[in-house]
Coordinates of C-alpha atoms (C1' of nucleotides) in Angstrom, one line a residue:
Chain A
X1 CA 125.2 157.1 -81.2
X2 CA 127.8 158.3 -83.8
X3 CA 127.9 159.8 -86.5
X4 CA 127.5 157.1 -88.9
X5 CA 128.3 157.9 -92.5
X6 CA 124.8 156.2 -92.6
X7 CA 123.0 158.2 -90.3
X8 CA 125.2 161.0 -91.9
X9 CA 123.0 160.8 -94.8
X10 CA 119.9 160.4 -93.5
X11 CA 120.2 163.7 -92.3
X12 CA 121.9 165.1 -95.0
X13 CA 118.7 163.8 -96.9
X14 CA 115.9 164.6 -94.5
X15 CA 117.3 167.8 -93.6
X16 CA 117.2 168.9 -97.3
X17 CA 113.9 167.6 -97.8
X18 CA 112.9 170.2 -95.4
X19 CA 111.9 168.1 -92.3
X20 CA 112.5 169.6 -88.8
X21 CA 115.8 168.7 -86.6
X22 CA 113.6 167.0 -84.3
X23 CA 111.8 164.3 -87.1
X24 CA 115.2 164.2 -87.7
X25 CA 116.1 163.5 -84.6
X26 CA 112.9 160.8 -84.3
X27 CA 113.9 159.3 -87.0
X28 CA 117.0 158.4 -86.3
X29 CA 116.7 157.6 -82.5
X30 CA 119.6 158.0 -80.1
X31 CA 120.0 161.7 -81.3
X32 CA 118.2 165.2 -79.5
X33 CA 117.1 167.5 -82.1
X34 CA 120.1 169.9 -80.5
X35 CA 122.4 167.1 -81.8
X36 CA 121.0 167.3 -85.2
X37 CA 120.9 170.8 -85.4
X38 CA 124.7 171.2 -84.3
X39 CA 125.9 168.6 -87.0
X40 CA 123.9 170.7 -89.4
X41 CA 126.0 173.2 -88.3
X42 CA 128.7 171.7 -88.6
X43 CA 128.7 170.1 -91.9
X44 CA 127.5 172.9 -93.0
X45 CA 124.4 172.9 -94.0
X46 CA 123.1 175.1 -91.9
X47 CA 120.6 177.6 -94.5
X48 CA 118.4 175.2 -97.4
X49 CA 120.6 173.3 -99.3
X50 CA 121.6 174.5 -102.2
X51 CA 123.3 177.1 -100.5
X52 CA 125.0 178.6 -104.3
X53 CA 124.4 182.0 -104.2
X54 CA 122.9 183.6 -101.4
X55 CA 121.8 186.9 -102.7
X56 CA 119.4 189.0 -100.4
X57 CA 119.3 192.7 -102.0
X58 CA 119.7 191.3 -104.9
X59 CA 117.2 189.0 -106.4
X60 CA 119.6 188.2 -109.4
X61 CA 119.1 187.9 -112.7
X62 CA 117.6 184.9 -111.9
X63 CA 117.9 182.2 -115.5
X64 CA 115.1 180.8 -113.2
X65 CA 115.7 177.4 -113.6
X66 CA 118.8 177.4 -111.4
X67 CA 116.3 177.5 -109.0
X68 CA 115.2 174.1 -109.1
X69 CA 115.5 173.4 -105.4
X70 CA 113.6 174.7 -103.8
X71 CA 111.7 172.0 -101.8
X72 CA 110.2 173.7 -99.4
X73 CA 107.1 172.0 -97.7
X74 CA 106.3 169.0 -99.9
X75 CA 103.6 169.2 -101.7
X76 CA 100.7 166.6 -101.0
X77 CA 102.1 163.2 -101.8
X78 CA 104.1 160.9 -99.1
X79 CA 101.3 158.9 -98.6
X80 CA 103.6 157.4 -96.2
X81 CA 103.1 159.3 -92.2
X82 CA 104.7 156.5 -90.0
X83 CA 102.8 158.1 -87.7
X84 CA 100.2 155.3 -87.4
X85 CA 97.0 155.9 -86.9
X86 CA 95.0 153.2 -86.2
X87 CA 91.3 153.8 -88.3
X88 CA 92.2 157.6 -90.0
X89 CA 88.6 156.9 -91.6
X90 CA 88.5 157.5 -95.7
X91 CA 87.3 161.0 -94.0
X92 CA 84.3 162.3 -92.7
X93 CA 81.6 161.9 -95.7
X94 CA 78.6 163.1 -93.1
X95 CA 80.0 166.9 -92.8
X96 CA 78.8 169.1 -96.1
X97 CA 76.9 170.1 -93.7
X98 CA 74.4 172.3 -95.7
X99 CA 73.5 174.8 -92.9
X100 CA 75.8 177.9 -93.2
X101 CA 79.1 177.0 -94.7
X102 CA 78.3 177.6 -98.1
X103 CA 82.0 176.3 -99.3
X104 CA 82.3 177.1 -103.3
X105 CA 83.6 173.4 -103.6
X106 CA 84.6 173.1 -107.5
X107 CA 86.5 170.6 -107.5
X108 CA 84.5 167.8 -107.6
X109 CA 87.1 165.3 -108.7
X110 CA 85.7 161.9 -109.1
X111 CA 89.2 160.5 -109.2
X112 CA 89.0 158.0 -106.2
X113 CA 92.0 158.6 -103.7
X114 CA 95.2 156.5 -105.0
X115 CA 95.3 155.8 -101.4
X116 CA 93.7 152.4 -100.9
X117 CA 91.2 150.7 -102.1
X118 CA 89.0 152.4 -99.0
X119 CA 86.4 149.6 -98.2
X120 CA 86.9 149.5 -94.1
X121 CA 85.1 152.9 -94.0
X122 CA 83.9 152.6 -90.3
X123 CA 80.6 155.1 -92.3
X124 CA 78.5 156.6 -89.7
X125 CA 77.2 153.5 -88.2
X126 CA 75.5 154.2 -84.9
X127 CA 78.3 156.5 -83.3
X128 CA 76.7 158.0 -80.5
X129 CA 74.8 161.3 -81.3
X130 CA 76.5 163.4 -78.7
X131 CA 79.6 162.4 -80.2
X132 CA 78.7 163.0 -83.8
X133 CA 77.0 166.1 -83.6
X134 CA 80.7 167.1 -81.3
X135 CA 82.7 165.8 -84.2
X136 CA 80.7 168.5 -86.9
X137 CA 81.4 171.2 -83.8
X138 CA 84.9 170.4 -83.9
X139 CA 85.8 169.9 -87.6
X140 CA 84.4 173.9 -88.0
X141 CA 87.5 175.1 -85.6
X142 CA 89.9 172.4 -86.9
X143 CA 93.1 174.3 -87.7
X144 CA 93.3 172.4 -91.3
X145 CA 96.9 171.3 -91.2
X146 CA 98.7 169.4 -93.6
X147 CA 100.3 166.6 -93.2
X148 CA 104.1 168.0 -92.3
X149 CA 102.3 170.2 -90.0
X150 CA 101.2 167.1 -87.2
X151 CA 103.2 166.4 -84.2
X152 CA 102.1 163.9 -81.9
X153 CA 100.0 166.3 -80.5
X154 CA 98.0 167.4 -82.6
X155 CA 94.5 165.4 -84.3
X156 CA 95.8 163.4 -87.3
X157 CA 91.5 163.1 -88.1
X158 CA 91.7 163.6 -92.2
X159 CA 88.9 166.0 -93.2
X160 CA 87.8 166.4 -96.8
X161 CA 88.8 165.1 -99.5
X162 CA 92.5 163.7 -100.1
X163 CA 91.5 164.0 -103.7
X164 CA 90.7 167.6 -104.2
X165 CA 92.8 171.0 -102.0
X166 CA 89.6 170.6 -99.7
X167 CA 91.6 168.3 -97.3
X168 CA 93.7 168.6 -93.9
X169 CA 93.8 167.4 -90.6
X170 CA 92.0 168.5 -87.8
X171 CA 94.8 169.6 -86.2
X172 CA 93.0 170.1 -82.5
X173 CA 95.2 169.0 -79.9
X174 CA 94.7 165.4 -79.1
X175 CA 94.7 163.4 -76.3
X176 CA 97.6 162.0 -74.7
X177 CA 98.9 159.1 -76.1
X178 CA 96.2 159.5 -78.8
X179 CA 96.7 160.5 -82.5
X180 CA 93.1 162.3 -82.5
X181 CA 91.8 165.0 -80.1
X182 CA 88.5 163.9 -78.2
X183 CA 86.4 164.4 -80.4
X184 CA 87.4 162.1 -82.8
X185 CA 89.1 159.9 -80.3
X186 CA 85.4 158.8 -79.8
X187 CA 84.1 158.2 -83.1
X188 CA 87.5 157.1 -83.9
X189 CA 87.7 154.4 -80.7
X190 CA 84.5 153.1 -79.9
X191 CA 84.2 150.6 -77.2
X192 CA 82.4 147.8 -80.0
X193 CA 79.6 147.6 -77.8
X194 CA 78.6 151.6 -77.6
X195 CA 76.4 151.2 -80.3
X196 CA 73.2 150.6 -78.7
X197 CA 70.9 150.4 -81.9
X198 CA 69.5 153.5 -82.2
X199 CA 66.4 151.7 -84.1
X200 CA 66.8 154.6 -86.8
Chain B
dC1 C1' 102.4 175.9 -74.7
dC2 C1' 103.8 174.0 -78.6
dC3 C1' 107.2 174.4 -81.3
dT4 C1' 111.5 175.7 -84.6
dG5 C1' 116.9 176.8 -85.3
dA6 C1' 121.3 178.9 -83.9
dT7 C1' 124.9 179.5 -80.9
dT8 C1' 127.9 178.9 -76.8
dC9 C1' 131.2 176.0 -75.1
dG10 C1' 132.5 172.1 -71.3
dC11 C1' 133.6 167.6 -72.6
Chain C
dG1 C1' 133.8 166.7 -83.1
dC2 C1' 129.2 166.2 -79.8
dG3 C1' 125.8 168.1 -77.9
dA4 C1' 123.0 169.9 -73.7
dA5 C1' 122.0 174.1 -72.3
dT6 C1' 120.3 178.1 -73.6
dC7 C1' 118.9 181.5 -76.4
dA8 C1' 115.4 183.6 -80.0
dG9 C1' 111.9 184.1 -82.0
dG10 C1' 106.8 182.1 -84.1

DNA sequence: CCCTGATTCGC
DNA sequence: GCGAATCAGG
């Protein structure tokens, strides 16, 4: 693969968006992150974009507005994480355990996640009680990663309400080849017959 | 261990 | 110019 104008453009765009070299490499394909980094340097956009003045000791008068280019980590948008997840499950509804964890949760926006109609809610059908308990336990220890902190080795199970600040991804080590950690794989991929009527 | 960018240097 | 190997860190 060579650095065609198009590929270079993608490289610049992603780099300026704050994407990591490895992510860019994956996106482009045919190159390693080293190649990306090398190219980045050759292009002279090593450091964050803007590249204008680089005051270190002098904060400078800073007209403020001038520093509009401060992308850093993208906020919350970006509903298209090509990470591809089978059934992200709207969210872990049955997680508001009144046990200890007494999170204030003042934000109870009635806003509906702009994502999707969210109808295919796997809901808490008859998931193995053990698995469910395990999930609750795991979610207490979730690493609470943001969308961009996810990698191919982190659990991408969403926790919380996407419409509020109380939203993050599990982030625990995912099973090899799976998008979720052991506990979440358990509730995400059900054999289809694993639910032997719990009778209730 | 996973990841990040930075640098070097043979090609 | 390119990028693997390596370095230096988190």
